[in-house]
PDB file of C-alpha atoms in Angstrom:
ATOM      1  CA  UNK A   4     109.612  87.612 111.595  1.00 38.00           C
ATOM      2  CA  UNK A   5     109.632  89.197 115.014  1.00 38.00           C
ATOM      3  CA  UNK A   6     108.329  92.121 116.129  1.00 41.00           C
ATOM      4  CA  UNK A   7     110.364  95.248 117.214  1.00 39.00           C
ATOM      5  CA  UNK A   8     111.360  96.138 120.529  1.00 38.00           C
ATOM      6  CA  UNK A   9     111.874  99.684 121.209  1.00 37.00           C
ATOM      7  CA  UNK A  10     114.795 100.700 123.360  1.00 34.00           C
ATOM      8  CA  UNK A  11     112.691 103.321 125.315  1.00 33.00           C
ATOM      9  CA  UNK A  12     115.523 103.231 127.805  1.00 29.00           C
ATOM     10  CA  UNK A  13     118.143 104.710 125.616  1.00 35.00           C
ATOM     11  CA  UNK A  14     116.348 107.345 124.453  1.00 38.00           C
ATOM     12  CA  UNK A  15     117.191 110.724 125.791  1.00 34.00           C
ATOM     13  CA  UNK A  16     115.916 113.637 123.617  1.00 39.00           C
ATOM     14  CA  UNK A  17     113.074 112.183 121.920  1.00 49.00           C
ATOM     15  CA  UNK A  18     110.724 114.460 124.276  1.00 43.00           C
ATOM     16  CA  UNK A  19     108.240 117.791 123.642  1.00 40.00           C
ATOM     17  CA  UNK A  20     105.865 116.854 121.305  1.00 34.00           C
ATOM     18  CA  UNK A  21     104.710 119.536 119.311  1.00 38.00           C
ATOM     19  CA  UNK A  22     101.248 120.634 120.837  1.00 39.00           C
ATOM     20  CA  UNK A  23      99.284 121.043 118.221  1.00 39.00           C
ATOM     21  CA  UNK A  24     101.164 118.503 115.729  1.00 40.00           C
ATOM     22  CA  UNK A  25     104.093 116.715 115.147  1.00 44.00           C
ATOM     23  CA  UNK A  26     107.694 117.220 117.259  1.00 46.00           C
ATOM     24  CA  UNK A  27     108.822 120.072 118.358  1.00 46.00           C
ATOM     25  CA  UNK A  28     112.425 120.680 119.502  1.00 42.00           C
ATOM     26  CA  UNK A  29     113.501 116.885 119.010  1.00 44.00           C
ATOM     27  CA  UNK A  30     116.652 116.529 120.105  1.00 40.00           C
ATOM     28  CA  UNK A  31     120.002 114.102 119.395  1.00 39.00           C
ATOM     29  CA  UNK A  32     119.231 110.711 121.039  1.00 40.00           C
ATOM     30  CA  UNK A  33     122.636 109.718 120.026  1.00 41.00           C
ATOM     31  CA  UNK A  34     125.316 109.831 123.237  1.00 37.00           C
ATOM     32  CA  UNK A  35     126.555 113.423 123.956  1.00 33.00           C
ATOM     33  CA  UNK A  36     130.380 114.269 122.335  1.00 34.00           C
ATOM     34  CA  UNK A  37     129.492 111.242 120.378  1.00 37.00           C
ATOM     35  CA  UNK A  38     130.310 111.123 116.169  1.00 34.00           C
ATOM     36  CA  UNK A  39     126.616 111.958 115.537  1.00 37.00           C
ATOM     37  CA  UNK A  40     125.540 114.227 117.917  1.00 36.00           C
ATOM     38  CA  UNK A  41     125.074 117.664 117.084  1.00 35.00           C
ATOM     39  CA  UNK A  42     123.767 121.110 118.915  1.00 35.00           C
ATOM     40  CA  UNK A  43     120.125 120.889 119.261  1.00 38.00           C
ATOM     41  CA  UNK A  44     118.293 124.631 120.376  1.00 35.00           C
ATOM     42  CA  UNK A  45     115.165 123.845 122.388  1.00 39.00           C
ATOM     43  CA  UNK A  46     112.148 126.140 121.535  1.00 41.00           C
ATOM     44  CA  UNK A  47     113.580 127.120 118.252  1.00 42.00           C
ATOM     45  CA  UNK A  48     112.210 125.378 115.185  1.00 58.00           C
ATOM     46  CA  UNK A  49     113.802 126.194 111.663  1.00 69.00           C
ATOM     47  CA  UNK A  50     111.617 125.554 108.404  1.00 80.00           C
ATOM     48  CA  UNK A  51     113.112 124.713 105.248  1.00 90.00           C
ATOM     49  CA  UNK A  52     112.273 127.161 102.231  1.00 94.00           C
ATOM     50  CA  UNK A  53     110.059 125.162  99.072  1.00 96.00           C
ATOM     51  CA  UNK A  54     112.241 124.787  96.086  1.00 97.00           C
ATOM     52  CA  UNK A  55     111.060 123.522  92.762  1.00 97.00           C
ATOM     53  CA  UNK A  56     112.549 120.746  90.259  1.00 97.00           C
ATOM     54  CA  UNK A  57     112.237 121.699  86.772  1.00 96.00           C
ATOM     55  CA  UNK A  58     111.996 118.282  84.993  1.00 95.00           C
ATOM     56  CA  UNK A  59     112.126 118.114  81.074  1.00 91.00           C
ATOM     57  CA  UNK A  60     108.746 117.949  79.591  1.00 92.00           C
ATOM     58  CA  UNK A  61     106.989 116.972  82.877  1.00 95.00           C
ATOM     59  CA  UNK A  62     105.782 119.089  85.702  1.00 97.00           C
ATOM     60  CA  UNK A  63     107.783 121.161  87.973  1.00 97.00           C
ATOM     61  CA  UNK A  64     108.348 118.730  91.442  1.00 98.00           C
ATOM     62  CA  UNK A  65     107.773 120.934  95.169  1.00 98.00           C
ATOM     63  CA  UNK A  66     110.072 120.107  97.651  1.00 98.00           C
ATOM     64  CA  UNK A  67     111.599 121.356 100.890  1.00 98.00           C
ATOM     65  CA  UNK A  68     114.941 119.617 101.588  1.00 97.00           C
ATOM     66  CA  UNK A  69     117.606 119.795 104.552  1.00 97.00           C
ATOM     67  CA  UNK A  70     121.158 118.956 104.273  1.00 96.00           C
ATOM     68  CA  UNK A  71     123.056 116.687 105.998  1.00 97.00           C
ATOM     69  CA  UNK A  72     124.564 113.580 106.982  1.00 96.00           C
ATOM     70  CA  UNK A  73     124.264 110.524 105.409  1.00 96.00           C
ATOM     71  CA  UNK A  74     121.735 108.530 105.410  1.00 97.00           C
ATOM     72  CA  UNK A  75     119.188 110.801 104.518  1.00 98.00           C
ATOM     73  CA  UNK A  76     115.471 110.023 104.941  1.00 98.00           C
ATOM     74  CA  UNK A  77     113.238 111.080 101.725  1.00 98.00           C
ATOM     75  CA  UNK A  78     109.082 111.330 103.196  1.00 98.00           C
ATOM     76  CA  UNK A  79     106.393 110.097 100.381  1.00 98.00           C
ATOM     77  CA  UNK A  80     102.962 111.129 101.277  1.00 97.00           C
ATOM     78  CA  UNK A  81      99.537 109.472 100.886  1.00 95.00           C
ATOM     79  CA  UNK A  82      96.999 109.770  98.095  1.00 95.00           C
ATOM     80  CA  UNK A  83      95.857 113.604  97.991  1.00 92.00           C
ATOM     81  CA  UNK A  84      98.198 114.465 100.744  1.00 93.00           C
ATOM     82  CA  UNK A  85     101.080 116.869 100.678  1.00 94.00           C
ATOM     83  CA  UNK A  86     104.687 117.744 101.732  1.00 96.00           C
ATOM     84  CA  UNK A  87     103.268 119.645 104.919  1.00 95.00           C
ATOM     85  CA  UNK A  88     101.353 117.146 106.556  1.00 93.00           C
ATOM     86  CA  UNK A  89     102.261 116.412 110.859  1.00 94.00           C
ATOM     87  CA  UNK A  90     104.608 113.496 110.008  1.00 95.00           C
ATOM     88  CA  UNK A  91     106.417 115.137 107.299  1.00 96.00           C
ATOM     89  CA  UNK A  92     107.091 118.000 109.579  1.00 95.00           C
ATOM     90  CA  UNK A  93     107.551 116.030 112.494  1.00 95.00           C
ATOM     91  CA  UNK A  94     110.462 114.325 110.710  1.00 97.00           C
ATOM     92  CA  UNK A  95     112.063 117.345 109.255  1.00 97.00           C
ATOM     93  CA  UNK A  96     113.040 118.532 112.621  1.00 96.00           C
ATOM     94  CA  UNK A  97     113.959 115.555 114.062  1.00 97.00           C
ATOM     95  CA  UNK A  98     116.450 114.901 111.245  1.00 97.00           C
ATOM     96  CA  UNK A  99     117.461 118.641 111.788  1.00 96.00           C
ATOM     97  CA  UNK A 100     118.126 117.577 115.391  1.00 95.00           C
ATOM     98  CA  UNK A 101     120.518 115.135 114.104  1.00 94.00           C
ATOM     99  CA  UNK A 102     122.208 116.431 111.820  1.00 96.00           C
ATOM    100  CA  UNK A 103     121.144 114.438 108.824  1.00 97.00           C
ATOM    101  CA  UNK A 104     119.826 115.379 105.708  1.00 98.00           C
ATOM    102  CA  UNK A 105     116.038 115.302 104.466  1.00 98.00           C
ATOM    103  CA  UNK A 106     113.924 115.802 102.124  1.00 98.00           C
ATOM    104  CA  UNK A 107     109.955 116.041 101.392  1.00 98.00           C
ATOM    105  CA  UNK A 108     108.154 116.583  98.385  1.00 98.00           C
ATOM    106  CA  UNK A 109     104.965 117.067  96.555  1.00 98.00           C
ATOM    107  CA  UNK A 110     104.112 113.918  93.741  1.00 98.00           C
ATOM    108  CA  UNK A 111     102.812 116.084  90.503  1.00 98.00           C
ATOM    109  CA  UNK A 112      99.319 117.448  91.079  1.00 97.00           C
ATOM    110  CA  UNK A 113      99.588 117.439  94.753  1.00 97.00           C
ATOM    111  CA  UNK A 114     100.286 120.342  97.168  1.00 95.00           C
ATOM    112  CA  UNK A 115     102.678 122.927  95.567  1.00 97.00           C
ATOM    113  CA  UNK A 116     103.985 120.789  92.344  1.00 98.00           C
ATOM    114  CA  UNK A 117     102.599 121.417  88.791  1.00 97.00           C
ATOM    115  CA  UNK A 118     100.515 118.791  87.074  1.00 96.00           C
ATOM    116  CA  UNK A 119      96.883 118.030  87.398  1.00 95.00           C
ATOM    117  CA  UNK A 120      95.778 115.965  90.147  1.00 94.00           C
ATOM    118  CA  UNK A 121      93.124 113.781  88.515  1.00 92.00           C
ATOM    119  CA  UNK A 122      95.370 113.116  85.482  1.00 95.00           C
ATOM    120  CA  UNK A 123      98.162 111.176  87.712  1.00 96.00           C
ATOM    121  CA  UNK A 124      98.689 107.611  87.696  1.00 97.00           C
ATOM    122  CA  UNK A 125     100.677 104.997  90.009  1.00 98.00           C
ATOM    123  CA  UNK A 126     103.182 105.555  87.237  1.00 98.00           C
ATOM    124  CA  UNK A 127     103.465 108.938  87.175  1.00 98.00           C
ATOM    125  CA  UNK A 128     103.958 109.359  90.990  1.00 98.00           C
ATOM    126  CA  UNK A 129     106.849 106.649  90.743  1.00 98.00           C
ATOM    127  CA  UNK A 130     108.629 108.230  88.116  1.00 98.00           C
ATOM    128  CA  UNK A 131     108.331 111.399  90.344  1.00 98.00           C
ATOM    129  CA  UNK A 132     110.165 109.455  93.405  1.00 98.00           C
ATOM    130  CA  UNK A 133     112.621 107.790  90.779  1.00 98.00           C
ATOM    131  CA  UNK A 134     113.813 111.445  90.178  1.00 98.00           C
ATOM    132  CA  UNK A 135     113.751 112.513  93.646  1.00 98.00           C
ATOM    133  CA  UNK A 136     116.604 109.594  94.451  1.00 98.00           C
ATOM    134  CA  UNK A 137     118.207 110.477  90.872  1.00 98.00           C
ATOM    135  CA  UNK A 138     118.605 114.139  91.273  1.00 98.00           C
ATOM    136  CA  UNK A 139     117.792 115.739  94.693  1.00 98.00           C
ATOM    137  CA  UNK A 140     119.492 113.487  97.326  1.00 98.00           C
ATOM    138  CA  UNK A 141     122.745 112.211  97.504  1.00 96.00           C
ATOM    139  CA  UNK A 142     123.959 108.307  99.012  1.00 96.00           C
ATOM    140  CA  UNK A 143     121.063 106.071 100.091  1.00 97.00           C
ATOM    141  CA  UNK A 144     118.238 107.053 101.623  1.00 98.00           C
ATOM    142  CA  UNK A 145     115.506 105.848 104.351  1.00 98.00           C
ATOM    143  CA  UNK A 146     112.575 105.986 102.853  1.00 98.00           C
ATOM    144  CA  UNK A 147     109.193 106.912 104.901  1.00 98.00           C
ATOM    145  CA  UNK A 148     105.694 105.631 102.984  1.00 98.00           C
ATOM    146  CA  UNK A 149     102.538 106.532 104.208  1.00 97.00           C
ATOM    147  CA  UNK A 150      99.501 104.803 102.805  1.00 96.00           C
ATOM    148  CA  UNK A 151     100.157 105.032  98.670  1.00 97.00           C
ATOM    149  CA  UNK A 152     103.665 106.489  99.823  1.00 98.00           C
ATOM    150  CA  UNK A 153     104.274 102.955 100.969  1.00 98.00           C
ATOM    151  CA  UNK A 154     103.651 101.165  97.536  1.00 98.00           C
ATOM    152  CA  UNK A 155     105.140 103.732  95.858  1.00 98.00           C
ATOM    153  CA  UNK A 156     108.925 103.428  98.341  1.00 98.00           C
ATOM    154  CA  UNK A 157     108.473  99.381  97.537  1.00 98.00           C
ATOM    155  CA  UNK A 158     108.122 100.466  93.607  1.00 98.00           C
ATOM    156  CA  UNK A 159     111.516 102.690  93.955  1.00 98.00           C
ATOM    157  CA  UNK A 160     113.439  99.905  97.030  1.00 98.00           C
ATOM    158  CA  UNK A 161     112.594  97.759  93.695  1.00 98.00           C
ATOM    159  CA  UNK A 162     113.882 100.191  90.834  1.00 98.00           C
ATOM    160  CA  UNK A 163     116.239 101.416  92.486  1.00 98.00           C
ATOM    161  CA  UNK A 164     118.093  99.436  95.167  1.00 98.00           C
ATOM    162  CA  UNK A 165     121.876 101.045  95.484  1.00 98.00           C
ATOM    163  CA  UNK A 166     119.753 104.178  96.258  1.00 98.00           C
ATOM    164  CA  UNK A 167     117.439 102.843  99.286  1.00 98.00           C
ATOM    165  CA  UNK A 168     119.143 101.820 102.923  1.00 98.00           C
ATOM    166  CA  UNK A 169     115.715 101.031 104.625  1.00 98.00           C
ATOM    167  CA  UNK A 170     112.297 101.781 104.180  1.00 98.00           C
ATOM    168  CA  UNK A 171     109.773 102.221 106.905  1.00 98.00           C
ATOM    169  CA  UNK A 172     105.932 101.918 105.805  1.00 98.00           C
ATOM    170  CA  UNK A 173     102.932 103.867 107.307  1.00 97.00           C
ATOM    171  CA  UNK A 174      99.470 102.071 107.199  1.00 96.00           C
ATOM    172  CA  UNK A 175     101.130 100.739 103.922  1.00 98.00           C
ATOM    173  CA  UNK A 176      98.601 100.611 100.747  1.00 97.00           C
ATOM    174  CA  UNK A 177     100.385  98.324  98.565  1.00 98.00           C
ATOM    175  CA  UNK A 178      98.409  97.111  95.475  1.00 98.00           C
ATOM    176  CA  UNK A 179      95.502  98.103  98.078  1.00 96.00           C
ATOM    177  CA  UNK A 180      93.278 100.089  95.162  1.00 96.00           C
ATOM    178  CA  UNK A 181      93.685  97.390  93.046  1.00 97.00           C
ATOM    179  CA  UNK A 182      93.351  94.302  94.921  1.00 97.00           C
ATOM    180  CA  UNK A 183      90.118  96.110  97.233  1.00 96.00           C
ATOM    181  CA  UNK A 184      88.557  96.799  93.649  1.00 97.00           C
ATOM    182  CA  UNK A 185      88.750  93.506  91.938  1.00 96.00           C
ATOM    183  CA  UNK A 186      87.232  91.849  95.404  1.00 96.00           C
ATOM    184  CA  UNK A 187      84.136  93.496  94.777  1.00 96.00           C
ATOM    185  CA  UNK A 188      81.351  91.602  93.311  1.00 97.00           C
ATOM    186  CA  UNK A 189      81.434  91.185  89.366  1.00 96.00           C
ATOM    187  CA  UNK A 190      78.076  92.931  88.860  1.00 96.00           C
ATOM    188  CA  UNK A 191      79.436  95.909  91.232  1.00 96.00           C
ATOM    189  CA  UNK A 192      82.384  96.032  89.349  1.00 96.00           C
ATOM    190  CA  UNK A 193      80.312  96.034  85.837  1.00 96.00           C
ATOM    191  CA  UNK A 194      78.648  98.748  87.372  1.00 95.00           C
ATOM    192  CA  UNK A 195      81.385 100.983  88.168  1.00 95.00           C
ATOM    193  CA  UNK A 196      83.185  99.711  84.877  1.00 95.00           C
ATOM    194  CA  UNK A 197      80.234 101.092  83.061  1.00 95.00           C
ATOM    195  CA  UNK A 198      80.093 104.412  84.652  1.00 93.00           C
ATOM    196  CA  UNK A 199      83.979 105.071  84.086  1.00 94.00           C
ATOM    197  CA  UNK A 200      84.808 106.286  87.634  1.00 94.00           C
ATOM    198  CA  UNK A 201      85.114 103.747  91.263  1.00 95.00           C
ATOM    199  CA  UNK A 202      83.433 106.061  94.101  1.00 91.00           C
ATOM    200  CA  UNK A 203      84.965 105.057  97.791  1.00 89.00           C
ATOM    201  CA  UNK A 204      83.837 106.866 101.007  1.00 83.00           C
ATOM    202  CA  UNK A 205      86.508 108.669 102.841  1.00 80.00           C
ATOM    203  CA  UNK A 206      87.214 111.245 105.636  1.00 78.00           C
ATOM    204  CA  UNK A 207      90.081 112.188 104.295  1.00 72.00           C
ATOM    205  CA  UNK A 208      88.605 114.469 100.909  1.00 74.00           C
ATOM    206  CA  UNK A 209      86.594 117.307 101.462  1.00 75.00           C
ATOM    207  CA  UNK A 210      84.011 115.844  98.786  1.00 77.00           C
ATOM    208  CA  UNK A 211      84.009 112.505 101.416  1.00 80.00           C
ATOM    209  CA  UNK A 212      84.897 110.088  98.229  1.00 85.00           C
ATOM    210  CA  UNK A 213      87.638 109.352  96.367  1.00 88.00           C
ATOM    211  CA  UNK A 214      87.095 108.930  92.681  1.00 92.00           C
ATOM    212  CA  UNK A 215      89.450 106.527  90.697  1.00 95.00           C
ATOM    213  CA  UNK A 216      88.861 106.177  86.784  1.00 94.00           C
ATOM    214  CA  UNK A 217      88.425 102.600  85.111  1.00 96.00           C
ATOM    215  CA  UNK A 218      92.449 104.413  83.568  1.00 96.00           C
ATOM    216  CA  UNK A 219      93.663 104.730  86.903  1.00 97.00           C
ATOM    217  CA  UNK A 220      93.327 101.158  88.233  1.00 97.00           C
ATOM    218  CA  UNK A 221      94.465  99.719  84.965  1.00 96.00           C
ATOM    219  CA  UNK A 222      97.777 101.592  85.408  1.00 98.00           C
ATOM    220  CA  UNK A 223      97.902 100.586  88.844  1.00 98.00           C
ATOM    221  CA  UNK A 224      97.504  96.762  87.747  1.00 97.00           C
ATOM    222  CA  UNK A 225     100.948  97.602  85.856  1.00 97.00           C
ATOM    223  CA  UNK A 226     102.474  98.027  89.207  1.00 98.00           C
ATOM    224  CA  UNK A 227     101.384  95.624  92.104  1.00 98.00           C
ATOM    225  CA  UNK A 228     103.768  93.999  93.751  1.00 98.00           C
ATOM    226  CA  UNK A 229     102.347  91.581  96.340  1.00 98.00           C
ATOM    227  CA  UNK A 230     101.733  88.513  93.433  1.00 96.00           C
ATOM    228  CA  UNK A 231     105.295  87.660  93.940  1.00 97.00           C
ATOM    229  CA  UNK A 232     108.266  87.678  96.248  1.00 98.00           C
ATOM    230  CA  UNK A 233     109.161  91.653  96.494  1.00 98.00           C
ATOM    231  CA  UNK A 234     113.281  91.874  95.963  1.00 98.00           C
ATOM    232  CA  UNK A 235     114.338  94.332  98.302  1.00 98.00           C
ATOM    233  CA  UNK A 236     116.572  93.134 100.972  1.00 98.00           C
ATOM    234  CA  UNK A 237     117.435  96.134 102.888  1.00 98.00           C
ATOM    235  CA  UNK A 238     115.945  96.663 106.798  1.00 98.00           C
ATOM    236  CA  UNK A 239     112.298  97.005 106.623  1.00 98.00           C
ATOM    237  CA  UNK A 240     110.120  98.421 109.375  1.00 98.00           C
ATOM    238  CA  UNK A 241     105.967  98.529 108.912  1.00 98.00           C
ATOM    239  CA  UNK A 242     103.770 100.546 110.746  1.00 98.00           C
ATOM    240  CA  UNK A 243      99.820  99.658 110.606  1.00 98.00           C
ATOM    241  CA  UNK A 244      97.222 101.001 113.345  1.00 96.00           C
ATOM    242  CA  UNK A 245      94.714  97.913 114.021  1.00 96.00           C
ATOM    243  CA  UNK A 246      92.009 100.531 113.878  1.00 95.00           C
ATOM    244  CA  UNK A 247      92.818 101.576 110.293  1.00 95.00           C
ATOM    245  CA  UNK A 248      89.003 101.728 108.198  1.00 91.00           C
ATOM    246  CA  UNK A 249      91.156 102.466 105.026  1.00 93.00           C
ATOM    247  CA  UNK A 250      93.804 100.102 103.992  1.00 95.00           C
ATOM    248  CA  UNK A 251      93.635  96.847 107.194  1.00 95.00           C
ATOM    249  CA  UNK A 252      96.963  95.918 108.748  1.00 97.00           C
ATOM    250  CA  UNK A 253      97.082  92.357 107.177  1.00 97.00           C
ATOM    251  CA  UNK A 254      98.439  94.394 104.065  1.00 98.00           C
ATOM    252  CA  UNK A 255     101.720  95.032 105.870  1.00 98.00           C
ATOM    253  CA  UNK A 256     101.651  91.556 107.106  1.00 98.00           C
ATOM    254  CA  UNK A 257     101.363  90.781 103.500  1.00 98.00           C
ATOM    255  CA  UNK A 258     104.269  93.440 102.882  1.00 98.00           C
ATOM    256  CA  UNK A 259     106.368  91.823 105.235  1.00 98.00           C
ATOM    257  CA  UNK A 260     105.671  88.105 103.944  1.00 98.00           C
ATOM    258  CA  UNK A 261     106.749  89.169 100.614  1.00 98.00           C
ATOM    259  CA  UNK A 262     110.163  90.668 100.751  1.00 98.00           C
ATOM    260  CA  UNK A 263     113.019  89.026 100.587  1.00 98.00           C
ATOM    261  CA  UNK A 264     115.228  91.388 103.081  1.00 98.00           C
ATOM    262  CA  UNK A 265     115.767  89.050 106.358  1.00 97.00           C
ATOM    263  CA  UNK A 266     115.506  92.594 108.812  1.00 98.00           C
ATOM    264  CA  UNK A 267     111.821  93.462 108.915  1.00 98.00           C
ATOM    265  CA  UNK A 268     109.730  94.180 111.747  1.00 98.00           C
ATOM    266  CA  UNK A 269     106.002  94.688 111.796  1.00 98.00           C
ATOM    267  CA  UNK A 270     104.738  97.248 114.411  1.00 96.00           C
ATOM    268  CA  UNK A 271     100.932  97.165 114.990  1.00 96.00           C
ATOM    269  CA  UNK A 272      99.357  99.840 117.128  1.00 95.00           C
ATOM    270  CA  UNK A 273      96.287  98.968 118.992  1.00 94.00           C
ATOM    271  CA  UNK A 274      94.397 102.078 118.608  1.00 93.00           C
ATOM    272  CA  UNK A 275      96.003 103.600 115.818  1.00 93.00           C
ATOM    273  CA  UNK A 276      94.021 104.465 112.753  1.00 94.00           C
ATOM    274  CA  UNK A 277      94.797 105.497 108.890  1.00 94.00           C
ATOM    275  CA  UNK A 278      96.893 108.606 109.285  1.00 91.00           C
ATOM    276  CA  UNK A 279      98.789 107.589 112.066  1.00 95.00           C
ATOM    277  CA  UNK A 280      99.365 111.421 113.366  1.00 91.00           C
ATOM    278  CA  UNK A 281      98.838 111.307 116.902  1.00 91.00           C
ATOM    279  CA  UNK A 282     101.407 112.110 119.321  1.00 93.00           C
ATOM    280  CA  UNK A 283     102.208 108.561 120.203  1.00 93.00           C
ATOM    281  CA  UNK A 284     102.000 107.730 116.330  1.00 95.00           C
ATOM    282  CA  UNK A 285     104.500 110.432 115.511  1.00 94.00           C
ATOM    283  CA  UNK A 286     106.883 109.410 118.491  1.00 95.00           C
ATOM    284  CA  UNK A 287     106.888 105.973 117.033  1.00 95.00           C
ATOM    285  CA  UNK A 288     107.710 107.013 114.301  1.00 96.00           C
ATOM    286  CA  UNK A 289     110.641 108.969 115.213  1.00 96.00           C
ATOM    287  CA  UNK A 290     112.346 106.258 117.289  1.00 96.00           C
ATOM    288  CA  UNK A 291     111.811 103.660 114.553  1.00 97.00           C
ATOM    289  CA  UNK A 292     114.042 106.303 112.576  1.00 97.00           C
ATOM    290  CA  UNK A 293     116.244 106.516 115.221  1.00 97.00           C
ATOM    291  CA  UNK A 294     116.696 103.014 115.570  1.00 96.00           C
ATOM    292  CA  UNK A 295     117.812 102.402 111.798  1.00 97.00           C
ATOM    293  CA  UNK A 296     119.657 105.686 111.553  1.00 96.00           C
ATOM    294  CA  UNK A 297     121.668 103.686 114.390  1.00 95.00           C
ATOM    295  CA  UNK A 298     121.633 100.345 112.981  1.00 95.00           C
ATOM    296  CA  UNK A 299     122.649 101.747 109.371  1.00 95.00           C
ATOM    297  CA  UNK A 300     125.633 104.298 110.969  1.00 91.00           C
ATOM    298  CA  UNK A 301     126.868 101.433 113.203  1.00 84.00           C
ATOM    299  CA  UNK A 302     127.327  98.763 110.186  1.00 68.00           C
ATOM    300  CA  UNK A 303     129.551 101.360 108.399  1.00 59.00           C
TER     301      UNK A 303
END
């Protein structure tokens, strides 16, 4: 397994970071007159309008989409998060830039979609991806993962292979809810098995804890996928900041171990933490993109 080299050299429009968040007036990196480049307006930024999926029997699904080229890239968000987080917007532009299509959504009881929050399972937020590939894009897709995001692409790489061209993985949480819960002492767990709900300490809620019922992690059991080798085979890139307090970096090591694809880099950044959603973070980010939107266009 080596570790990725970026071609910093190469790139040409991958400048202006957004001030205040993600990237702002990204343009083409691809050669100029080239089969893939396309006009790029600096200073102007264009935001896709939020649409809604009516699903039978289930909760309406949030999304913002852009068309395009193929491949498209389809952005999963983290526990609690949404479809208008810095990375999600970040790569909405730069696939504008390019020309190719993309799309971001809400998982049901997040952000703009229907459904209640606390209700939601691993499950339910795969079966809400699984329709996302089904329905809303078209050809296979580059799926982004951040955190839970990441489990849940690996869950839908797995269900649904002739759908997924690569996957790239943001501080990756795979099985991370389960596997940091059964660790825990067996009295500790008897405790928290008693009381019906798991309390963990995060920045990231406005309560500073994230509750998971005794439900929830049984569900999640259902759906781990680092006991055995993972069977996705398409180009794999992992992100992980080394200062990450919420899921640790050996999980995308793990990640990594796991699959069976032969293309998969692991990219650890030395001061990057959970959210990865600094301006160096984001820029990463974008020219790992890059790089497989190349790789991917090239072998066809």
């Amino acid at each position: 397994m080596a570790a990725v080299a970026l071609r910093c050299s190469c790139r040409r429009g991958l400048s202006h970071i957004l001030r205040n968040a993600g990237v702002s007036s990204l343009s083409s990196t691809r050669p100029e007159g080239g089969p893939n480049s396309v006009p790029c307006l600096p200073g102007v930024r264009h935001k896709s309008t939020v649409q809604f999926a009516a699903r039978p029997d289930l909760p309406k699904l949030a999304y913002r989409r852009v068309k395009g080229k193929s491949p498209g890239v389809v952005f999963l968000p983290g526990y609690g998060s949404s479809m208008n987080g810095q990375k999600a917007e970040a790569l909405e532009e730069f696939c504008r830039s390019l020309g190719h299509a993309y799309l971001r959504f809400d998982y049901t009881g997040h952000g703009a979609s229907e459904g209640v929050f606390a209700e939601g399972t691993i499950g339910t937020w795969k079966k809400d991806v699984l329709y996302v590939l089904d329905e809303l894009v078209e050809g296979p897709q580059i799926m982004v993962g951040s955190s839970i995001g990441g489990w849940l692409m690996l869950l839908a790489a797995i269900a649904r292979p002739e759908k997924t061209a690569a996957l790239v993985g943001i501080s990756t949480a795979a099985d991370h809810l389960v596997t940091t819960f059964n660790s825990l002492p067996l009295e500790t767990r008897k405790e928290y098995e008693e009381k019906g709900v798991w309390t963990v300490p995060t920045r990231h809620s406005e309560d500073g804890e994230y509750r998971f019922n005794m439900a929830f992690l049984r569900e999640a059991e259902n759906h781990r996928v680092l006991q055995s080798p993972i069977p996705v085979t398409c180009p794999i890139r992992l992100l992980h900041g080394l200062k990450d307090e919420d899921v640790p970096w050996h999980v995308s090591m793990q990640v990594a171990e796991r699959v069976l694809s032969a293309d998969v880099d692991v990219i650890l950044r030395r001061h990057g933490q959970h959210r990865m959603a600094e301006k160096d973070d984001i820029k990463l980010l974008v020219y790992t993109i890059d790089d497989l939107i190349d790789k991917l266009t090239t072998l066809v």
